[in-house]
Amino acid sequence: MFFKSYLCLMTIKIVQMKKILTLIVVALFFSFSKGFAQGKDLRPLFEKYGISVKDQGSRGTCSIFTIVGLIEFERAHVLKDNTPLSVEYLNWSANQIEGINADGSFFNYAIDGMAKYGICADDYMPYATRFTEKVEPSESAKKDAMSRKIGKQIWIKQWNPKNGITKEQLHEVQKQLDANHPVAIGFQWPKQGEAIGEHGELAVVERENVFDGHSILIVGYQADDKTPGGGYLIFKNSFGESFGDKGYGRIPYAYALLYANDAMALHLK
């Protein structure tokens, strides 16, 4: 009986220590936030180029939607080509590189898939509501895709779910945004929906309350003393316009510093 009570007491103390450590980390990030730039917002450019918020539905394709959004913006901004591109095709090409048949992929497989197979216009291979292993692009889709193979990966953080992004890496995210380059980031994501506010803002939660994970496209940032870490990243989600602020949301710097798995920008050659 004493042993059980002791274990229960130790469990409570461990949980309390985790909460205290999280609060300490958040407090430290507030002090680290000094020196961060004030803000940047690429949403007006996304609107100008007609790059809409999309909906992945029940499929696990968030990383592919993120990379397609990245490619669409770069092509529209640099090449003045705002053709909507195929998520389904990029999911297929990423599978060819990785040697699997599944939904979703790491960013590098998606970019390598584009480098080898290109990416076609969405009209050639529209997004399906359900995944099927038998999916195969048409020859016309493959031919159209080969005209879009350019792009250079700019890695800010290689995938590592054990550690979040560093302050220096967060500065690099801001630099990319300042230069009009969105940034793809994969996150440990809140398990509970109540950790995401009505307007798409994420609360800083403890590690046991997140899972791996969800990918989103960072399209801006803003300094804000009231936000944990001293500011927030603005992200474009793939849950449709009903999510957050017309499909967009906010992630506190403190959350990114804890739970960002990887980060990558794309520059056209």
Coordinates of C-alpha atoms in Angstrom, one line a residue:
M1 CA 0.0 0.0 0.0
F2 CA 2.8 2.3 0.9
F3 CA 4.6 1.5 -2.3
K4 CA 1.5 2.3 -4.4
S5 CA 1.0 5.6 -2.6
Y6 CA 4.7 6.4 -3.1
L7 CA 4.4 5.7 -6.9
C8 CA 1.3 7.9 -7.1
L9 CA 3.0 10.7 -5.3
M10 CA 6.1 10.4 -7.6
T11 CA 3.9 10.5 -10.7
I12 CA 2.2 13.7 -9.5
K13 CA 5.6 15.3 -8.8
I14 CA 6.9 14.3 -12.3
V15 CA 3.8 15.9 -13.9
Q16 CA 4.2 19.0 -11.8
M17 CA 7.9 19.2 -12.7
K18 CA 7.0 19.0 -16.4
K19 CA 4.6 21.8 -16.1
I20 CA 7.1 23.9 -14.3
L21 CA 9.8 23.2 -16.9
T22 CA 7.4 24.2 -19.7
L23 CA 6.6 27.5 -18.0
I24 CA 10.4 28.1 -17.5
V25 CA 11.1 27.4 -21.2
V26 CA 8.3 29.7 -22.3
A27 CA 9.6 32.5 -19.9
L28 CA 13.1 32.1 -21.4
F29 CA 11.8 32.4 -24.9
F30 CA 10.2 35.7 -24.0
S31 CA 13.6 37.0 -23.2
F32 CA 15.1 35.4 -26.3
S33 CA 12.6 37.1 -28.5
K34 CA 14.5 40.4 -28.2
G35 CA 16.0 41.1 -31.6
F36 CA 13.4 39.4 -33.7
A37 CA 12.1 41.5 -36.6
Q38 CA 8.7 43.1 -36.3
G39 CA 6.7 41.4 -39.0
K40 CA 6.0 40.2 -42.5
D41 CA 2.8 38.9 -44.1
L42 CA 2.7 37.1 -47.5
R43 CA -1.1 36.5 -47.4
P44 CA -1.8 39.5 -49.7
L45 CA 0.5 38.0 -52.3
F46 CA -1.1 34.6 -52.0
E47 CA -4.5 36.3 -52.6
K48 CA -3.0 38.3 -55.5
Y49 CA -1.7 35.2 -57.2
G50 CA -5.0 33.3 -56.6
I51 CA -3.4 30.6 -54.4
S52 CA -6.3 29.5 -52.3
V53 CA -6.5 27.6 -49.1
K54 CA -7.2 23.9 -49.9
D55 CA -8.7 21.0 -47.9
Q56 CA -6.9 17.7 -47.5
G57 CA -10.1 16.1 -46.2
S58 CA -9.5 12.8 -44.3
R59 CA -6.3 11.9 -46.1
G60 CA -2.9 12.3 -44.5
T61 CA -1.5 14.5 -47.2
C62 CA -0.6 17.7 -45.2
S63 CA 3.0 17.6 -46.1
I64 CA 2.2 17.3 -49.9
F65 CA -0.3 20.2 -49.7
T66 CA 2.4 22.2 -47.9
I67 CA 5.0 21.6 -50.6
V68 CA 2.5 22.3 -53.4
G69 CA 1.6 25.6 -51.8
L70 CA 5.3 26.4 -51.6
I71 CA 5.9 25.5 -55.3
E72 CA 2.8 27.4 -56.4
F73 CA 3.9 30.6 -54.6
E74 CA 7.5 30.5 -55.9
R75 CA 6.3 29.9 -59.5
A76 CA 3.7 32.7 -59.3
H77 CA 6.1 35.2 -57.6
V78 CA 9.2 34.5 -59.6
L79 CA 8.0 33.1 -63.0
K80 CA 4.6 34.9 -63.1
D81 CA 3.0 31.4 -63.5
N82 CA 0.0 31.0 -61.2
T83 CA -1.2 27.6 -62.6
P84 CA -2.8 25.5 -59.8
L85 CA -0.7 22.4 -59.3
S86 CA -1.6 18.8 -58.6
V87 CA -1.3 17.5 -55.0
E88 CA -2.3 14.0 -56.3
Y89 CA 0.6 14.0 -58.8
L90 CA 3.2 15.2 -56.2
N91 CA 2.0 12.5 -53.8
W92 CA 2.5 9.9 -56.5
S93 CA 6.0 11.2 -57.4
A94 CA 7.1 11.3 -53.8
N95 CA 5.9 7.7 -53.5
Q96 CA 8.1 6.8 -56.4
I97 CA 11.1 8.3 -54.8
E98 CA 10.4 6.7 -51.4
G99 CA 9.4 3.4 -52.8
I100 CA 6.0 3.2 -51.0
N101 CA 2.3 3.5 -51.8
A102 CA 0.9 5.9 -49.1
D103 CA -0.5 9.3 -48.4
G104 CA 2.0 12.0 -47.3
S105 CA 5.7 12.1 -47.3
F106 CA 8.7 13.9 -45.9
F107 CA 9.5 17.2 -47.6
N108 CA 12.7 15.9 -49.2
Y109 CA 10.9 13.1 -51.0
A110 CA 8.3 15.5 -52.4
I111 CA 10.9 17.9 -53.7
D112 CA 13.0 15.0 -55.0
G113 CA 9.9 13.7 -56.7
M114 CA 9.4 17.0 -58.4
A115 CA 13.0 17.1 -59.5
K116 CA 12.7 13.8 -61.2
Y117 CA 9.1 13.6 -62.4
G118 CA 8.0 17.3 -62.3
I119 CA 4.6 18.4 -61.2
C120 CA 1.6 18.7 -63.5
A121 CA -1.3 21.2 -63.5
D122 CA -4.2 20.2 -61.2
D123 CA -6.5 19.8 -64.2
Y124 CA -4.5 16.7 -65.3
M125 CA -4.7 14.9 -62.0
P126 CA -7.3 16.4 -59.5
Y127 CA -7.2 15.5 -55.8
A128 CA -9.2 12.4 -54.9
T129 CA -11.3 12.2 -51.7
R130 CA -9.7 8.7 -51.0
F131 CA -6.3 7.3 -51.5
T132 CA -5.8 4.3 -53.8
E133 CA -2.6 2.4 -54.4
K134 CA -3.6 2.0 -58.1
V135 CA -3.3 5.7 -58.9
E136 CA -1.2 6.4 -61.9
P137 CA -0.8 9.7 -63.8
S138 CA -1.8 9.8 -67.5
E139 CA 0.9 10.2 -70.1
S140 CA -0.4 13.8 -70.8
A141 CA 0.0 14.5 -67.0
K142 CA 3.6 13.3 -67.0
K143 CA 4.4 15.3 -70.1
D144 CA 2.9 18.5 -68.7
A145 CA 4.7 17.8 -65.4
M146 CA 8.2 17.7 -67.0
S147 CA 8.0 21.4 -67.7
R148 CA 8.1 22.1 -63.9
K149 CA 11.2 20.5 -62.4
I150 CA 13.2 23.5 -61.2
G151 CA 13.7 24.3 -57.5
K152 CA 16.4 24.3 -54.9
Q153 CA 15.8 23.1 -51.3
I154 CA 16.9 25.5 -48.6
W155 CA 17.1 23.5 -45.4
I156 CA 16.8 25.6 -42.2
K157 CA 16.3 22.6 -40.0
Q158 CA 16.6 18.9 -40.9
W159 CA 13.9 16.6 -39.5
N160 CA 14.4 15.9 -35.8
P161 CA 11.2 15.4 -33.7
K162 CA 13.2 15.4 -30.4
N163 CA 14.2 19.1 -30.6
G164 CA 12.3 22.2 -31.8
I165 CA 13.7 24.9 -33.9
T166 CA 16.5 27.1 -32.5
K167 CA 16.4 30.8 -32.1
E168 CA 18.9 31.2 -34.9
Q169 CA 16.8 28.9 -37.1
L170 CA 13.8 30.9 -36.3
H171 CA 15.7 34.1 -37.4
E172 CA 16.4 32.3 -40.7
V173 CA 12.7 31.5 -41.2
Q174 CA 12.1 35.2 -40.8
K175 CA 14.8 36.1 -43.3
Q176 CA 13.3 33.8 -45.8
L177 CA 9.9 35.4 -45.3
D178 CA 11.4 38.9 -45.5
A179 CA 12.8 37.8 -48.9
N180 CA 9.3 36.6 -50.0
H181 CA 9.9 32.9 -49.6
P182 CA 7.3 30.9 -47.6
V183 CA 8.7 28.2 -45.3
A184 CA 7.4 24.6 -45.0
I185 CA 7.5 23.4 -41.4
G186 CA 6.5 20.1 -39.9
F187 CA 5.3 20.3 -36.3
Q188 CA 4.4 18.2 -33.3
W189 CA 0.7 19.0 -33.2
P190 CA -1.7 19.4 -30.3
K191 CA -3.7 16.2 -29.5
Q192 CA -6.7 18.1 -28.2
G193 CA -8.7 20.5 -30.4
E194 CA -9.2 22.9 -27.5
A195 CA -5.5 23.8 -27.8
I196 CA -6.3 25.5 -31.1
G197 CA -8.3 28.7 -30.7
E198 CA -11.3 29.9 -32.7
H199 CA -9.0 32.0 -34.9
G200 CA -6.4 29.2 -35.5
E201 CA -4.0 30.2 -32.7
L202 CA -2.1 27.4 -31.0
A203 CA -1.6 27.2 -27.3
V204 CA 1.8 26.2 -25.9
V205 CA 1.1 22.7 -24.4
E206 CA 3.3 20.1 -22.7
R207 CA 5.1 17.5 -24.8
E208 CA 2.7 14.6 -23.8
N209 CA -0.1 16.7 -25.3
V210 CA 1.3 16.8 -28.8
F211 CA 1.8 14.1 -31.5
D212 CA 3.9 13.8 -34.6
G213 CA 2.5 15.6 -36.4
H214 CA 1.2 18.1 -39.0
S215 CA 2.8 20.1 -41.8
I216 CA 1.9 23.7 -42.6
L217 CA 3.2 26.5 -44.8
I218 CA 4.6 29.5 -42.9
V219 CA 3.5 32.7 -44.7
G220 CA 4.4 35.4 -42.2
Y221 CA 5.3 36.4 -38.7
Q222 CA 4.5 39.2 -36.2
A223 CA 6.2 40.5 -33.1
D224 CA 3.7 40.5 -30.2
D225 CA 4.7 40.8 -26.5
K226 CA 1.5 39.2 -25.4
T227 CA 2.3 35.9 -27.2
P228 CA 4.6 33.3 -25.7
G229 CA 8.0 33.8 -27.1
G230 CA 7.3 37.4 -28.1
G231 CA 5.6 36.8 -31.4
Y232 CA 4.0 34.3 -33.7
L233 CA 4.3 32.7 -37.1
I234 CA 1.4 33.0 -39.5
F235 CA 0.6 29.7 -41.3
K236 CA -1.5 28.5 -44.2
N237 CA -3.3 25.3 -43.3
S238 CA -4.8 22.6 -45.5
F239 CA -8.1 22.2 -43.6
G240 CA -10.2 24.4 -45.8
E241 CA -11.3 28.0 -45.2
S242 CA -13.4 27.0 -42.2
F243 CA -10.2 26.6 -40.2
G244 CA -9.1 29.6 -38.1
D245 CA -8.9 32.9 -39.9
K246 CA -10.2 31.8 -43.4
G247 CA -7.8 28.9 -43.4
Y248 CA -4.9 30.6 -41.7
G249 CA -3.6 30.4 -38.1
R250 CA -0.9 31.5 -35.7
I251 CA 1.8 29.6 -33.9
P252 CA 3.7 31.3 -31.0
Y253 CA 7.4 31.5 -31.3
A254 CA 7.6 29.5 -28.0
Y255 CA 5.6 26.6 -29.6
A256 CA 7.9 26.6 -32.7
L257 CA 11.0 26.6 -30.5
L258 CA 9.6 23.5 -28.7
Y259 CA 7.9 21.5 -31.4
A260 CA 9.1 22.4 -35.0
N261 CA 10.4 19.1 -36.5
D262 CA 11.9 20.5 -39.7
A263 CA 11.9 23.6 -41.8
M264 CA 12.5 24.2 -45.5
A265 CA 12.2 27.0 -48.1
L266 CA 12.3 26.6 -51.9
H267 CA 14.2 28.8 -54.3
L268 CA 13.8 28.6 -58.1
K269 CA 17.0 28.2 -60.0

